[in-house]
Short mmCIF file of N, CA and C in Angstrom, two decimals:
data_model
loop_
_atom_site.label_atom_id
_atom_site.label_comp_id
_atom_site.label_asym_id
_atom_site.label_seq_id
_atom_site.Cartn_x
_atom_site.Cartn_y
_atom_site.Cartn_z
N MET W 4 -50.18 -8.62 -34.82
CA MET W 4 -49.98 -9.85 -34.06
C MET W 4 -50.93 -10.89 -34.59
N LEU W 5 -50.41 -11.85 -35.23
CA LEU W 5 -51.23 -12.99 -35.76
C LEU W 5 -50.67 -14.32 -35.35
N CYS W 6 -51.50 -15.23 -35.04
CA CYS W 6 -51.03 -16.57 -34.80
C CYS W 6 -51.77 -17.47 -35.79
N GLN W 7 -51.08 -17.68 -37.01
CA GLN W 7 -51.86 -18.42 -38.09
C GLN W 7 -51.70 -19.89 -38.07
N HIS W 8 -50.66 -20.37 -37.41
CA HIS W 8 -50.45 -21.79 -37.47
C HIS W 8 -50.24 -22.47 -36.11
N CYS W 9 -51.13 -22.01 -35.18
CA CYS W 9 -50.98 -22.56 -33.81
C CYS W 9 -51.72 -23.81 -33.87
N SER W 10 -50.91 -24.95 -33.81
CA SER W 10 -51.49 -26.29 -33.90
C SER W 10 -51.94 -26.82 -32.52
N GLU W 11 -51.66 -26.06 -31.50
CA GLU W 11 -52.09 -26.39 -30.11
C GLU W 11 -51.96 -25.07 -29.36
N SER W 12 -52.67 -25.05 -28.21
CA SER W 12 -52.63 -23.80 -27.36
C SER W 12 -51.14 -23.62 -26.94
N ALA W 13 -50.67 -22.47 -27.01
CA ALA W 13 -49.27 -22.15 -26.74
C ALA W 13 -49.15 -20.89 -25.79
N THR W 14 -48.31 -20.94 -24.76
CA THR W 14 -48.09 -19.77 -24.00
C THR W 14 -46.80 -19.15 -24.52
N VAL W 15 -46.91 -17.84 -24.92
CA VAL W 15 -45.84 -17.12 -25.48
C VAL W 15 -45.67 -15.73 -24.83
N SER W 16 -44.46 -15.20 -24.85
CA SER W 16 -44.32 -13.77 -24.43
C SER W 16 -44.51 -12.82 -25.66
N ILE W 17 -45.24 -11.76 -25.34
CA ILE W 17 -45.43 -10.77 -26.42
C ILE W 17 -44.86 -9.48 -26.05
N GLY W 18 -43.84 -8.93 -26.83
CA GLY W 18 -43.14 -7.74 -26.54
C GLY W 18 -43.95 -6.59 -27.25
N THR W 19 -44.06 -5.51 -26.49
CA THR W 19 -44.70 -4.33 -27.04
C THR W 19 -43.82 -3.15 -26.80
N GLU W 20 -43.60 -2.39 -27.91
CA GLU W 20 -42.73 -1.19 -27.94
C GLU W 20 -43.57 0.01 -28.32
N ALA W 21 -43.36 1.10 -27.58
CA ALA W 21 -44.17 2.35 -27.92
C ALA W 21 -43.19 3.53 -27.97
N LYS W 22 -43.54 4.48 -28.82
CA LYS W 22 -42.86 5.75 -28.92
C LYS W 22 -43.86 6.89 -28.77
N GLY W 23 -43.50 7.83 -27.94
CA GLY W 23 -44.47 8.93 -27.64
C GLY W 23 -45.63 8.75 -26.77
N ILE W 24 -45.58 7.51 -26.11
CA ILE W 24 -46.66 7.12 -25.15
C ILE W 24 -45.93 7.05 -23.73
N PRO W 25 -46.43 7.80 -22.73
CA PRO W 25 -45.76 7.94 -21.48
C PRO W 25 -45.62 6.55 -20.76
N HIS W 26 -44.49 6.36 -20.04
CA HIS W 26 -44.35 5.19 -19.23
C HIS W 26 -45.41 5.17 -18.18
N GLY W 27 -45.75 4.06 -17.71
CA GLY W 27 -46.97 3.92 -16.74
C GLY W 27 -48.26 3.70 -17.47
N THR W 28 -48.30 3.88 -18.75
CA THR W 28 -49.58 3.69 -19.49
C THR W 28 -49.84 2.28 -19.54
N VAL W 29 -51.12 1.90 -19.36
CA VAL W 29 -51.56 0.52 -19.40
C VAL W 29 -51.97 0.22 -20.88
N VAL W 30 -51.39 -0.84 -21.40
CA VAL W 30 -51.58 -1.38 -22.78
C VAL W 30 -52.45 -2.57 -22.69
N THR W 31 -53.55 -2.53 -23.49
CA THR W 31 -54.37 -3.71 -23.53
C THR W 31 -54.08 -4.49 -24.83
N LEU W 32 -53.94 -5.77 -24.72
CA LEU W 32 -53.75 -6.71 -25.79
C LEU W 32 -54.97 -7.47 -25.93
N GLN W 33 -55.64 -7.46 -27.11
CA GLN W 33 -56.90 -8.20 -27.35
C GLN W 33 -56.64 -9.24 -28.45
N VAL W 34 -57.04 -10.44 -28.17
CA VAL W 34 -56.96 -11.54 -29.08
C VAL W 34 -58.26 -12.07 -29.39
N TYR W 35 -58.51 -12.20 -30.70
CA TYR W 35 -59.85 -12.77 -31.20
C TYR W 35 -59.57 -14.09 -31.88
N PRO W 36 -59.88 -15.24 -31.21
CA PRO W 36 -59.68 -16.50 -31.87
C PRO W 36 -60.74 -16.73 -32.90
N GLU W 37 -60.36 -17.38 -34.03
CA GLU W 37 -61.27 -17.63 -35.13
C GLU W 37 -62.40 -18.56 -34.64
N PHE W 38 -62.07 -19.55 -33.79
CA PHE W 38 -63.06 -20.50 -33.26
C PHE W 38 -62.95 -20.50 -31.84
N PRO W 39 -63.56 -19.66 -31.01
CA PRO W 39 -63.58 -19.61 -29.61
C PRO W 39 -64.07 -20.95 -29.01
N VAL W 40 -63.31 -21.35 -27.98
CA VAL W 40 -63.73 -22.62 -27.26
C VAL W 40 -65.00 -22.41 -26.59
N ASP W 41 -65.23 -21.26 -25.98
CA ASP W 41 -66.54 -20.83 -25.37
C ASP W 41 -67.12 -19.73 -26.20
N PRO W 42 -68.24 -19.98 -26.81
CA PRO W 42 -68.89 -18.92 -27.65
C PRO W 42 -69.20 -17.62 -27.00
N THR W 43 -69.19 -17.55 -25.63
CA THR W 43 -69.32 -16.28 -24.89
C THR W 43 -68.08 -15.53 -24.87
N THR W 44 -66.92 -16.16 -25.10
CA THR W 44 -65.67 -15.56 -24.93
C THR W 44 -65.00 -15.45 -26.25
N VAL W 45 -65.32 -14.30 -26.87
CA VAL W 45 -64.73 -14.05 -28.34
C VAL W 45 -63.59 -13.17 -28.31
N ASN W 46 -63.28 -12.58 -27.17
CA ASN W 46 -62.21 -11.61 -26.99
C ASN W 46 -61.43 -11.96 -25.77
N LEU W 47 -60.14 -12.40 -25.95
CA LEU W 47 -59.29 -12.76 -24.85
C LEU W 47 -58.36 -11.57 -24.58
N THR W 48 -58.39 -10.95 -23.37
CA THR W 48 -57.69 -9.75 -23.12
C THR W 48 -56.64 -9.86 -21.95
N THR W 49 -55.59 -9.19 -22.06
CA THR W 49 -54.61 -9.04 -21.04
C THR W 49 -54.01 -7.65 -21.13
N GLN W 50 -53.59 -7.21 -19.87
CA GLN W 50 -53.10 -5.88 -19.77
C GLN W 50 -51.69 -5.83 -19.20
N VAL W 51 -50.80 -4.88 -19.70
CA VAL W 51 -49.42 -4.69 -19.14
C VAL W 51 -49.22 -3.16 -19.04
N THR W 52 -48.18 -2.80 -18.24
CA THR W 52 -47.83 -1.36 -18.03
C THR W 52 -46.55 -1.10 -18.68
N LEU W 53 -46.50 0.01 -19.50
CA LEU W 53 -45.31 0.36 -20.12
C LEU W 53 -44.26 0.92 -19.16
N THR W 54 -43.02 0.61 -19.41
CA THR W 54 -41.82 1.20 -18.66
C THR W 54 -40.86 1.77 -19.58
N GLY W 55 -40.10 2.69 -19.14
CA GLY W 55 -39.14 3.31 -19.98
C GLY W 55 -39.26 4.87 -19.97
N ILE W 56 -39.05 5.49 -21.11
CA ILE W 56 -39.11 6.95 -21.21
C ILE W 56 -40.12 7.26 -22.33
N LEU W 57 -40.50 8.53 -22.50
CA LEU W 57 -41.42 8.90 -23.49
C LEU W 57 -40.96 8.55 -24.89
N GLU W 58 -39.75 8.68 -25.17
CA GLU W 58 -39.21 8.38 -26.55
C GLU W 58 -39.14 6.81 -26.78
N LEU W 59 -39.14 6.04 -25.76
CA LEU W 59 -39.22 4.53 -26.08
C LEU W 59 -39.60 3.86 -24.77
N SER W 60 -40.71 3.25 -24.74
CA SER W 60 -41.20 2.46 -23.63
C SER W 60 -41.57 1.02 -24.18
N THR W 61 -41.51 0.14 -23.20
CA THR W 61 -41.74 -1.29 -23.53
C THR W 61 -42.49 -1.97 -22.48
N ALA W 62 -43.13 -3.09 -22.84
CA ALA W 62 -43.76 -3.98 -21.91
C ALA W 62 -43.88 -5.44 -22.50
N THR W 63 -43.85 -6.43 -21.60
CA THR W 63 -43.95 -7.81 -22.12
C THR W 63 -45.06 -8.44 -21.39
N ALA W 64 -45.93 -9.14 -22.13
CA ALA W 64 -47.03 -9.86 -21.61
C ALA W 64 -46.87 -11.30 -21.90
N THR W 65 -47.27 -12.20 -21.00
CA THR W 65 -47.33 -13.61 -21.27
C THR W 65 -48.82 -13.96 -21.60
N PHE W 66 -48.98 -14.67 -22.68
CA PHE W 66 -50.34 -14.85 -23.21
C PHE W 66 -50.43 -16.33 -23.71
N THR W 67 -51.55 -16.87 -23.51
CA THR W 67 -51.87 -18.22 -23.98
C THR W 67 -52.78 -18.11 -25.25
N PHE W 68 -52.16 -18.32 -26.45
CA PHE W 68 -52.96 -18.34 -27.65
C PHE W 68 -53.75 -19.61 -27.74
N PRO W 69 -54.97 -19.52 -28.15
CA PRO W 69 -55.83 -20.65 -28.27
C PRO W 69 -55.37 -21.42 -29.55
N PHE W 70 -55.92 -22.63 -29.69
CA PHE W 70 -55.63 -23.45 -30.86
C PHE W 70 -56.15 -22.76 -32.09
N GLY W 71 -55.53 -22.75 -33.23
CA GLY W 71 -56.02 -22.25 -34.48
C GLY W 71 -55.57 -20.88 -34.80
N PHE W 72 -56.28 -20.20 -35.68
CA PHE W 72 -55.98 -18.83 -36.12
C PHE W 72 -56.51 -17.83 -35.11
N SER W 73 -55.70 -16.89 -34.82
CA SER W 73 -56.12 -15.77 -33.89
C SER W 73 -55.59 -14.41 -34.53
N ARG W 74 -56.32 -13.40 -34.25
CA ARG W 74 -55.93 -12.08 -34.61
C ARG W 74 -55.84 -11.20 -33.40
N GLY W 75 -54.81 -10.42 -33.29
CA GLY W 75 -54.59 -9.61 -32.12
C GLY W 75 -54.40 -8.07 -32.40
N PHE W 76 -54.82 -7.31 -31.41
CA PHE W 76 -54.67 -5.82 -31.47
C PHE W 76 -54.14 -5.30 -30.21
N VAL W 77 -53.38 -4.22 -30.28
CA VAL W 77 -52.84 -3.53 -29.14
C VAL W 77 -53.44 -2.15 -29.03
N ARG W 78 -53.86 -1.83 -27.81
CA ARG W 78 -54.43 -0.50 -27.60
C ARG W 78 -53.91 0.16 -26.33
N ALA W 79 -53.70 1.51 -26.50
CA ALA W 79 -53.24 2.25 -25.27
C ALA W 79 -53.98 3.47 -25.17
N SER W 80 -54.46 3.90 -23.99
CA SER W 80 -55.11 5.27 -23.73
C SER W 80 -54.41 5.81 -22.54
N TRP W 81 -54.22 7.15 -22.77
CA TRP W 81 -53.59 7.91 -21.64
C TRP W 81 -54.15 9.32 -21.68
#
């Protein structure tokens, strides 16, 4: 998940798909802006819950990417 050319802050939907991860699992999306607006906030986080079956579960999060380059990671623990 990269936002390389965000010329302004933009709210987008981020779809997540998982295989072999149980439905009901909370997925954490972490975004690290290259130039944080607030130096104490270097990690922007949102969480969503997977729905579906073990073979295929999905979740959609709405997230506001900050201006500029950002790098994102998805993490799930169950």
